[in-house]
Tab-separated table of C-alpha atoms and ligand atoms in Angstrom:
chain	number	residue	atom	x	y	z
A	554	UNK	CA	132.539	166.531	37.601
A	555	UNK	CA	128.754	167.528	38.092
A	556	UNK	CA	127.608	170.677	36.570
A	557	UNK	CA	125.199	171.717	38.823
A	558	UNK	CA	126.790	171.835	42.497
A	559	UNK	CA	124.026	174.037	44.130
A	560	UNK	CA	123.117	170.722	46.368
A	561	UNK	CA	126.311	169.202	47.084
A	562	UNK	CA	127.593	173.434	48.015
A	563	UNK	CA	124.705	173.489	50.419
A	564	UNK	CA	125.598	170.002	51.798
A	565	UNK	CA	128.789	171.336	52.681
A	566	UNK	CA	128.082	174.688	53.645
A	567	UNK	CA	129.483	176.492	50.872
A	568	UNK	CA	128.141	179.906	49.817
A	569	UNK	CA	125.284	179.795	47.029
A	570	UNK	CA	122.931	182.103	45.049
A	571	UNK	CA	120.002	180.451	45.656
A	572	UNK	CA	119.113	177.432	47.633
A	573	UNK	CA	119.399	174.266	46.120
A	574	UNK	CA	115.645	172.503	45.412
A	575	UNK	CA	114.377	168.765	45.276
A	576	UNK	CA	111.057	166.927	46.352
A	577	UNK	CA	110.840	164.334	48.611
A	578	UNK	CA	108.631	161.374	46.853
A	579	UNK	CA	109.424	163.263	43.687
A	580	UNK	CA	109.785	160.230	41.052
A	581	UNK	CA	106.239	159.343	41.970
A	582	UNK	CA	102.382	158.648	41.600
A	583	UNK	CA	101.546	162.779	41.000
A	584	UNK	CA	103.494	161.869	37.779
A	585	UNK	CA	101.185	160.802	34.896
A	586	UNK	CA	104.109	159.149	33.139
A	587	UNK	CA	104.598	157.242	36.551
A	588	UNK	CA	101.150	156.333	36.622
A	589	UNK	CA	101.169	155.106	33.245
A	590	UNK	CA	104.150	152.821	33.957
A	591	UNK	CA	102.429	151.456	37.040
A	592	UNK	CA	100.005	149.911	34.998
A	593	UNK	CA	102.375	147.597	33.339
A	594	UNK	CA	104.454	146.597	36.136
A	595	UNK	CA	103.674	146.122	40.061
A	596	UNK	CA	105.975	148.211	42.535
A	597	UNK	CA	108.798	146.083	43.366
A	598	UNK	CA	109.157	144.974	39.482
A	599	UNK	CA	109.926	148.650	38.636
A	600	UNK	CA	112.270	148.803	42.062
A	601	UNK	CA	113.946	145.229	40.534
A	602	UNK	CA	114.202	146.258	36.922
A	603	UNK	CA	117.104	148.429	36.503
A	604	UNK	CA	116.183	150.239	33.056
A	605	UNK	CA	112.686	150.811	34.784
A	606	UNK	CA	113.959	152.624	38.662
A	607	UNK	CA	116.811	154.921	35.913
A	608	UNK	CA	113.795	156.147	33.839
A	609	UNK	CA	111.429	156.426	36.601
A	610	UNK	CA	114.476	158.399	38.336
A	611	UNK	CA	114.669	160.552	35.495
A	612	UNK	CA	110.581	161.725	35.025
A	613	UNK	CA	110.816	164.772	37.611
A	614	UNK	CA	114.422	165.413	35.780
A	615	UNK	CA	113.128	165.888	32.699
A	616	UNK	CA	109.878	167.930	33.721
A	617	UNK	CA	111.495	170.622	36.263
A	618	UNK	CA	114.752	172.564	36.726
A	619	UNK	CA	115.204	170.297	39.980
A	620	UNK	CA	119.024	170.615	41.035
A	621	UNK	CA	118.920	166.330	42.834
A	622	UNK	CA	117.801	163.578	41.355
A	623	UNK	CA	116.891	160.966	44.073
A	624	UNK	CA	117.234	156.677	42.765
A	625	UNK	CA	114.184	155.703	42.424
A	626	UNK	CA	113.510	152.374	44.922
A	627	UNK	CA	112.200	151.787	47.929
A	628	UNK	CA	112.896	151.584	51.793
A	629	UNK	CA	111.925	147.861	51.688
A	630	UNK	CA	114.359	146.550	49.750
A	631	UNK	CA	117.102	146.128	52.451
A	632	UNK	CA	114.831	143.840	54.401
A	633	UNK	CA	113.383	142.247	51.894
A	634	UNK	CA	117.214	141.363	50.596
A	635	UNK	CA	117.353	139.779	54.316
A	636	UNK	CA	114.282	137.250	53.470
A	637	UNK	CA	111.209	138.882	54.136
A	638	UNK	CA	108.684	139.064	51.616
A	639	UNK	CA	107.209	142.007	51.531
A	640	UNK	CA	104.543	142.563	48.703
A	641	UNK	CA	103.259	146.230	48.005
A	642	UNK	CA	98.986	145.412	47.978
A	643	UNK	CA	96.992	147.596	46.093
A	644	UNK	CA	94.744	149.911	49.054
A	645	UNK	CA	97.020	148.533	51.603
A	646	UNK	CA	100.851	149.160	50.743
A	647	UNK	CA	103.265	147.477	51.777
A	648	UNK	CA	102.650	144.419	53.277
A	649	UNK	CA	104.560	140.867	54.815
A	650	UNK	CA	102.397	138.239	55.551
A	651	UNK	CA	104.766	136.700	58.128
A	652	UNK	CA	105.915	139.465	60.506
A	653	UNK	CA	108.611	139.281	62.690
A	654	UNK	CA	107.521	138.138	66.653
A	655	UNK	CA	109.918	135.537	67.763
A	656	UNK	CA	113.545	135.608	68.291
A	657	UNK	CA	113.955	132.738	65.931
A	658	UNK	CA	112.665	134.660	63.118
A	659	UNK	CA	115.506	137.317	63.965
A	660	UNK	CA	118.020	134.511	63.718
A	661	UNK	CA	116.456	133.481	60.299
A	662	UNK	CA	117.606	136.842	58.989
A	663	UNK	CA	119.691	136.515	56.220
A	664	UNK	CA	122.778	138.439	55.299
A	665	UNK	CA	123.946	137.762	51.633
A	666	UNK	CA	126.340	139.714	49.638
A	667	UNK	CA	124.841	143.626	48.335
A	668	UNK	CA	125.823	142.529	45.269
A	669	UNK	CA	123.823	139.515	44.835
A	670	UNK	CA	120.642	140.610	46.741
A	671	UNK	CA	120.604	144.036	45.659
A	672	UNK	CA	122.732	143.999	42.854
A	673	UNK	CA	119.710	145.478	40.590
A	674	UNK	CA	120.000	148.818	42.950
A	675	UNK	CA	123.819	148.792	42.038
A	676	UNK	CA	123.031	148.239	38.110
A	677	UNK	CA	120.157	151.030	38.085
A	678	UNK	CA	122.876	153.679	39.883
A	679	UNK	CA	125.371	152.820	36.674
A	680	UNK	CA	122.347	153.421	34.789
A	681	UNK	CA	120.876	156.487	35.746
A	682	UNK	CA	124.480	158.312	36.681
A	683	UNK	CA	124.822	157.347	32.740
A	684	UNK	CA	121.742	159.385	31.849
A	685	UNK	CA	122.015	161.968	34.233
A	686	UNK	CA	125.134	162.843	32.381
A	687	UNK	CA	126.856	164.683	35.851
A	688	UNK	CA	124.255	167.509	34.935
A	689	UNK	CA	123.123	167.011	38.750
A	690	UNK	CA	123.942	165.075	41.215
A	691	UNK	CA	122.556	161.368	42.343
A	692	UNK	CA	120.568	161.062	46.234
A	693	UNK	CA	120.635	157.615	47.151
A	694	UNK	CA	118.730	156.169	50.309
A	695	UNK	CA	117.472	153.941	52.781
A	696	UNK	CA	114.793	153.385	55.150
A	697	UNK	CA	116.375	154.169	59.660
A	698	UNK	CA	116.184	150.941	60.872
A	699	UNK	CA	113.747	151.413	63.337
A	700	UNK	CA	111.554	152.775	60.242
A	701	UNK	CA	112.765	148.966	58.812
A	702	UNK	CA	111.633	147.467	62.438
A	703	UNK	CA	108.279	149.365	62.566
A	704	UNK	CA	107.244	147.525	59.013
A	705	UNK	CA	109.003	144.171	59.882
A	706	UNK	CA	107.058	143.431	63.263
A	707	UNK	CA	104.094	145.242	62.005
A	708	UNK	CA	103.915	143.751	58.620
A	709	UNK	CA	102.288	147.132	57.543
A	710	UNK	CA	101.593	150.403	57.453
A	711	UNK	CA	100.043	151.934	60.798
A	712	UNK	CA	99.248	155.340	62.298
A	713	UNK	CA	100.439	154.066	65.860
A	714	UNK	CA	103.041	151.083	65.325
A	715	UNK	CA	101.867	150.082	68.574
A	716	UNK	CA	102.995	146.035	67.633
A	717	UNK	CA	106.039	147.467	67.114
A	718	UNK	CA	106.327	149.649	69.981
A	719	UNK	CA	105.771	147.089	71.969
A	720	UNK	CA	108.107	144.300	70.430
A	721	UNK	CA	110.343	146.643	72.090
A	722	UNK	CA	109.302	147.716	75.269
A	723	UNK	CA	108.405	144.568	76.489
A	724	UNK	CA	111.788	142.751	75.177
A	725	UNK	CA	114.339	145.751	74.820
A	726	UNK	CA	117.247	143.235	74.097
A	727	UNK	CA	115.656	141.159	71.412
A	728	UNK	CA	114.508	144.793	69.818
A	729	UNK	CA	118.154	145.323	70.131
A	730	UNK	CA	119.569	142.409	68.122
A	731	UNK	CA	117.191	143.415	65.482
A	732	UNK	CA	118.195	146.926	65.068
A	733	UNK	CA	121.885	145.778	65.245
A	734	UNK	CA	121.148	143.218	62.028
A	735	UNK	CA	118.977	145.637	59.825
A	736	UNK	CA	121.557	148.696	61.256
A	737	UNK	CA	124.745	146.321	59.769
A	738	UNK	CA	123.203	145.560	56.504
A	739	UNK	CA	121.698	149.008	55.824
A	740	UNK	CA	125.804	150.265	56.020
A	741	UNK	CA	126.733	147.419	53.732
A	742	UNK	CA	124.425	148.453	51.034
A	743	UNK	CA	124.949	152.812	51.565
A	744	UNK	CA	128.478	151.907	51.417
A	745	UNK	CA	127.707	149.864	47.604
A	746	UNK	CA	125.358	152.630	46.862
A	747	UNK	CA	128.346	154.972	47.207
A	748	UNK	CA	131.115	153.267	45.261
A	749	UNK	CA	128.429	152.460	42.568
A	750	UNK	CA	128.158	156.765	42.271
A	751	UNK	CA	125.662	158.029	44.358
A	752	UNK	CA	126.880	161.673	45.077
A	753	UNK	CA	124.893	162.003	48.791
A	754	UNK	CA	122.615	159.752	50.925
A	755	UNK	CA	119.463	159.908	52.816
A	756	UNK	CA	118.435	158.114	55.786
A	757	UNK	CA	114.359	157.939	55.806
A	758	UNK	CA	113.096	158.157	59.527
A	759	UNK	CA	109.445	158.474	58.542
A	760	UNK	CA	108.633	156.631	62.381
A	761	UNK	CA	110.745	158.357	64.659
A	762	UNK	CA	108.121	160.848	65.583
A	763	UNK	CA	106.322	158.195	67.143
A	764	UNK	CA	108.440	157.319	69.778
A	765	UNK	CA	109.541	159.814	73.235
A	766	UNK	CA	112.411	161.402	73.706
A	767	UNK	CA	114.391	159.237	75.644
A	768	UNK	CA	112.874	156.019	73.430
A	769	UNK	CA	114.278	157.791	70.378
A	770	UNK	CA	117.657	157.861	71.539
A	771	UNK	CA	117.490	154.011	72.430
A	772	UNK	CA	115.814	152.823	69.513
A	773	UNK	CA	116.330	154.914	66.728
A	774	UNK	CA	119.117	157.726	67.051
A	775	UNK	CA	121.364	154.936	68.179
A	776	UNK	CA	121.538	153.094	64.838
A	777	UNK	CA	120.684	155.933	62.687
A	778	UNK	CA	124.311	157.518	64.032
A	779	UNK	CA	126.350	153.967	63.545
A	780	UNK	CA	125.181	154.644	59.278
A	781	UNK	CA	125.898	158.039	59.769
A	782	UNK	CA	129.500	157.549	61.265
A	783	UNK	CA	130.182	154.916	58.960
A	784	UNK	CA	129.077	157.179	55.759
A	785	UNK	CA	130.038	160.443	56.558
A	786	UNK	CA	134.168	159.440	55.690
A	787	UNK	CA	132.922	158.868	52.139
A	788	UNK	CA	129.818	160.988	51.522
A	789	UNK	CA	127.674	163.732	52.537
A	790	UNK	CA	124.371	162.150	55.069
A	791	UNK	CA	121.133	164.019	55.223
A	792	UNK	CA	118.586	162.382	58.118
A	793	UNK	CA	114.850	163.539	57.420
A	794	UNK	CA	113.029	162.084	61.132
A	795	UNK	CA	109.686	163.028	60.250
A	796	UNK	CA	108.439	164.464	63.738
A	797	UNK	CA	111.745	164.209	65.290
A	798	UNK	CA	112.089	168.215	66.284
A	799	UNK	CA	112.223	167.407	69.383
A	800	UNK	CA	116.062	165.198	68.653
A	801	UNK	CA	117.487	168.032	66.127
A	802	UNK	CA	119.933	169.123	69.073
A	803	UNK	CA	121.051	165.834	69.273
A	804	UNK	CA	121.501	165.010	65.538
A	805	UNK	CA	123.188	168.543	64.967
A	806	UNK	CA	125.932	167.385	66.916
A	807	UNK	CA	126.591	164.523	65.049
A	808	UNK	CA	128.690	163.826	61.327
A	809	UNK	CA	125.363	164.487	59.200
A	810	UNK	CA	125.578	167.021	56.544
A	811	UNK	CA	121.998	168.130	57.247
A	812	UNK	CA	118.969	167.379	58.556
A	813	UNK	CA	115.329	167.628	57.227
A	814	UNK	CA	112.111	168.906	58.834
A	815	UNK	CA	108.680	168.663	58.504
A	816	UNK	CA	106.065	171.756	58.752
A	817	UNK	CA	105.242	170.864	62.559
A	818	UNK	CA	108.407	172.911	63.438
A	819	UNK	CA	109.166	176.595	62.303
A	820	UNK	CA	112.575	177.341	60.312
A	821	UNK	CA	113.580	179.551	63.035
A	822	UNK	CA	112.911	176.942	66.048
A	823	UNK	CA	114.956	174.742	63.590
A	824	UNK	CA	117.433	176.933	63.484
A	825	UNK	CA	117.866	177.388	67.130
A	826	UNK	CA	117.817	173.975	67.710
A	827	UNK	CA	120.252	173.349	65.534
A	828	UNK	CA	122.823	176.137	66.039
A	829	UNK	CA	122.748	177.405	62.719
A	830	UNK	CA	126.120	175.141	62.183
A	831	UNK	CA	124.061	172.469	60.053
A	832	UNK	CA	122.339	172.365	56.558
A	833	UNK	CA	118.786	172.578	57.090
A	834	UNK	CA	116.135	170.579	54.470
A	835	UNK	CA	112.512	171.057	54.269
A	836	UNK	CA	109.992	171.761	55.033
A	837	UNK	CA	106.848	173.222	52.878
A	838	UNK	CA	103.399	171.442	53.955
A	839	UNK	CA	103.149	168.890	50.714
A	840	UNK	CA	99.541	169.724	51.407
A	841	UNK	CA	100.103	173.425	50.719
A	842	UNK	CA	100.831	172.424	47.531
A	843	UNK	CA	96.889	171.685	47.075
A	844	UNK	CA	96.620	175.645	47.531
A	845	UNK	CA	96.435	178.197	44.639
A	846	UNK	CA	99.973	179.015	42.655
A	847	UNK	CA	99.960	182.306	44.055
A	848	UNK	CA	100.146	181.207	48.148
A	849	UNK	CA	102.521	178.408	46.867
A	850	UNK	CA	105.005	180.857	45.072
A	851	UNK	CA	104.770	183.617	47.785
A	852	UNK	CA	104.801	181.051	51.074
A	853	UNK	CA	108.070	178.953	49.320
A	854	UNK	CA	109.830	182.328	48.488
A	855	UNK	CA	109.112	183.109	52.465
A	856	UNK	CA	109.899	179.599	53.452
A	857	UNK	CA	113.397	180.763	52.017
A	858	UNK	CA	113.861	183.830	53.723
A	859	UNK	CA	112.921	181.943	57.129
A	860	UNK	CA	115.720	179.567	56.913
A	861	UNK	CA	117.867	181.702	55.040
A	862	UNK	CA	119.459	181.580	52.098
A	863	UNK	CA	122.661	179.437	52.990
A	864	UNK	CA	122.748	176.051	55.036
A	865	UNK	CA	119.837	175.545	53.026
A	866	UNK	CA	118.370	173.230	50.725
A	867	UNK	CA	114.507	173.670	49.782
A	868	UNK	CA	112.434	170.552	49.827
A	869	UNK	CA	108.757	169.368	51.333
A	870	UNK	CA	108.507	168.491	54.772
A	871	UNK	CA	107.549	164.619	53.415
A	872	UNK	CA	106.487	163.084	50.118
A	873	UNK	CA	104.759	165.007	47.592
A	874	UNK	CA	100.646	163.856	47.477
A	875	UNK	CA	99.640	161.314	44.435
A	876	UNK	CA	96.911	164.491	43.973
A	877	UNK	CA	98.934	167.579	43.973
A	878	UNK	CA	98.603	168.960	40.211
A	879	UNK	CA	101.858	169.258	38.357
A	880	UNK	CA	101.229	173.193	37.608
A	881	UNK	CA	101.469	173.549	41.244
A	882	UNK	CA	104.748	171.004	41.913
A	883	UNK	CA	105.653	173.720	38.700
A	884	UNK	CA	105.072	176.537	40.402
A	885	UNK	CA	107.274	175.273	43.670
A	886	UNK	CA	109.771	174.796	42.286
A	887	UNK	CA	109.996	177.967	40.257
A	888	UNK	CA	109.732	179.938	43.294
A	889	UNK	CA	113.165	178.682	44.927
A	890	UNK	CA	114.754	178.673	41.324
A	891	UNK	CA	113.514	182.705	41.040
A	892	UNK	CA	114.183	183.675	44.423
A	893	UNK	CA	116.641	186.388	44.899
A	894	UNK	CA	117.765	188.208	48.089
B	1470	LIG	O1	111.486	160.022	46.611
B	1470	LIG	C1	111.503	159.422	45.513
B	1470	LIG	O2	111.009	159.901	44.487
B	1470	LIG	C2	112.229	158.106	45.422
B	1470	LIG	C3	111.474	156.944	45.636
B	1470	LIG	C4	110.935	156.513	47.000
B	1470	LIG	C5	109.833	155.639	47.103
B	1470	LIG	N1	109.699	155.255	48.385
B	1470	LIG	C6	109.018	155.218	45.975
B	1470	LIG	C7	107.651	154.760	46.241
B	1470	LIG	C8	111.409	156.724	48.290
B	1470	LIG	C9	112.522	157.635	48.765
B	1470	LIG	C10	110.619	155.904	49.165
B	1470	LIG	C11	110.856	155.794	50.611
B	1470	LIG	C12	109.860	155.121	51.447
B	1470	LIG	N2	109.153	153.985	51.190
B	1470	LIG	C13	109.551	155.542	52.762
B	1470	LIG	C14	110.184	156.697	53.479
B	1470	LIG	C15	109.684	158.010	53.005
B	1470	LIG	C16	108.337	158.387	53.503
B	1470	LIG	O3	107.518	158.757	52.637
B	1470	LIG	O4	108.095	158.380	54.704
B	1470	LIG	C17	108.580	154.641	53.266
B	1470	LIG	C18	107.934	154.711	54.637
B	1470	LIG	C19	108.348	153.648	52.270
B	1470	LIG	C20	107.461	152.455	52.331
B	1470	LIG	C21	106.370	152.638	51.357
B	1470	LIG	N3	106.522	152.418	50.001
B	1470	LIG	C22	105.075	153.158	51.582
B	1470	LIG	C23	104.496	153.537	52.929
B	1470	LIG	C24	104.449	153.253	50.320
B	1470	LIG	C25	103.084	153.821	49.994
B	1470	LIG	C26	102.019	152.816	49.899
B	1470	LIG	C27	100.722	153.431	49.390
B	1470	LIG	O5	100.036	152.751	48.654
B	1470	LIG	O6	100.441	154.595	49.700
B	1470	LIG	C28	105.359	152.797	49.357
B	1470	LIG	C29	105.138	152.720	47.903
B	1470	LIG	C30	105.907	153.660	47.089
B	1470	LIG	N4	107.246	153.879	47.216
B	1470	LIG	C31	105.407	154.398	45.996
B	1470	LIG	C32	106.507	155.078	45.457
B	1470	LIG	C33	106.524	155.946	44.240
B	1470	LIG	C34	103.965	154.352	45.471
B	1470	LIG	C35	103.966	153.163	44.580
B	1470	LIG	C36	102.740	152.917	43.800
B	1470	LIG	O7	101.682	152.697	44.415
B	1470	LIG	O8	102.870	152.862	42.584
């Protein structure tokens, strides 16, 4: 049994004394351990080496009273496990040199076992559960698939995704057959991610935003509730859509657990949207934690009152910043551990 339930209580709605607190991006490059490691080993050499993704995991554990620990890995892997080759380039991230454009190269998607393609995940869970030591509990993850699309047809990052937008406006169907593939595979693995220990997952829509209303629903929501309904039997499912305020109605109603938010909405508009029946996650500016210790203490202790104690679990509203100082990460998370009513 894990010791410290304040995340999984707020997953399910239970009453708790103070909200529950992790980072988004926490087992990362604001870290100087991390950064030390990095220098040894590229990216997807830490993500493949299982002794190297449970320590990394462990760096935030070990440094703050955090009450999640989330496997460190990457969105990536899932298509990479289906044959592309994406490489993270230093200045560029990540990066595939031959993007998806053709139907053909959607029917050269592969589709091999979890165990054997992403069997390193699998051994780093057994791993890190081991050195966790059920003190708290385990987040694993993976990218929605049109987050997966927008990096497969675009072969990198990009403020607009407009390649990828249009890979599926002007050929809906073959957009379709793609979603379906990476959609299938990214339940194969959550579901191996969950008999291997992790305690809750996280889908990653960090793309969503860019697309309307109605597009979301086609192209996004769609898949992102086939993981969810296939999940939610067998763990709690938290769906961060980074700019997706405008769908929280929609994903309220659906099996998730909870859903994150970024800063562009406020906790009581999430709220509202969301009935107040759902666990809410988010959603400090991670650029607010660039401020002074005071405003970060005295705006996360307000963020709390906003959403409320309960239903509640107090995170950024995206990744923490490679620059943020760890005195200030500190002092976040000391505010949500001191807060009382
Ligand atoms: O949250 C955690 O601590 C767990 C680890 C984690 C990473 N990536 C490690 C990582 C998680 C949950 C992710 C998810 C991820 N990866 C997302 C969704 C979340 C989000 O932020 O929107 C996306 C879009 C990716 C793809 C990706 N991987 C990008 C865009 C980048 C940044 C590239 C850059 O140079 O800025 C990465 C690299 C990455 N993934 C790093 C880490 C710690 C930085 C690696 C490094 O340079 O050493």
């Amino acid at each position: 049994m894990i010791k410290n339930t304040l995340f999984l209580d707020a997953l399910k709605g239970k009453h708790v004394e103070r909200p529950p607190v992790w980072m988004m991006r926490q087992a990362g490059r604001f870290l100087p351990e991390f950064r030390a490691l990095r220098d040894k080993y590229d990216f997807f050499t830490r993500c493949q080496t299982p002794e190297l993704a449970a320590e990394i995991t462990l760096m935030p554990v070990k440094r703050f009273p955090i009450d999640a620990a989330i496997l460190f890995s990457d969105i990536l892997v899932v298509p990479q496990a289906m044959g592309l080759n994406f490489e993270m380039k230093e200045s560029v991230g990540p990066y595939l040199e031959n993007p998806i454009t053709s139907e053909s190269d959607i029917d050269r998607l592969q589709n091999p076992p979890i165990e054997e393609s992403l069997g390193y995940v699998l051994e780093a869970i057994t791993l890190t559960k081991k050195l966790l030591d059920n003190q708290i509990p385990l987040i694993g993850f993976s990218g929605s698939p049109w987050t997966i699309l927008c990096y497969a047809v675009e072969g990198k990052g990009s403020k607009t995704f407009d390649k990828a937008k249009s890979f599926c406006f002007k050929n809906p169907k073959r957009a379709h057959v793609l979603l379906q593939k990476i959609t299938d595979y990214t339940i194969r693995y959550l579901l191996k991610k969950v008999e291997y220990g992790v305690d809750a997952v996280q889908i990653f829509d960090s793309w969503g935003g860019l697309l309307s209303p109605k597009d979301y629903d086609e192209f996004s929501w769609n898949y992102i509730n086939q993981i969810i309904e296939s999940l939610a039997p067998k763990v709690p499912v938290i769906v961060f859509g980074k700019g997706c305020w405008y769908a929280l109605q929609t994903m309220s109603r659906s099996k998730a657990s909870a859903l994150g938010v970024d800063w562009t909405i406020t906790p009581q508009k999430a709220r509202e949207f969301t009935g107040g029946v759902i666990t809410l996650q988010g959603n400090f500016d991670p650029a607010k934690l660039l401020s002074s210790p005071e405003k970060i203490y005295s705006e996360a202790q307000q963020m709390i009152r906003d959403f409320g104690v309960q239903r509640y679990i107090a995170n950024l509203g995206h990744g923490i910043l490679p620059n943020v100082p760890l005195e200030n990460a500190e002092v976040f998370i000391k505010a949500i551990v001191e807060f009382k009513e």
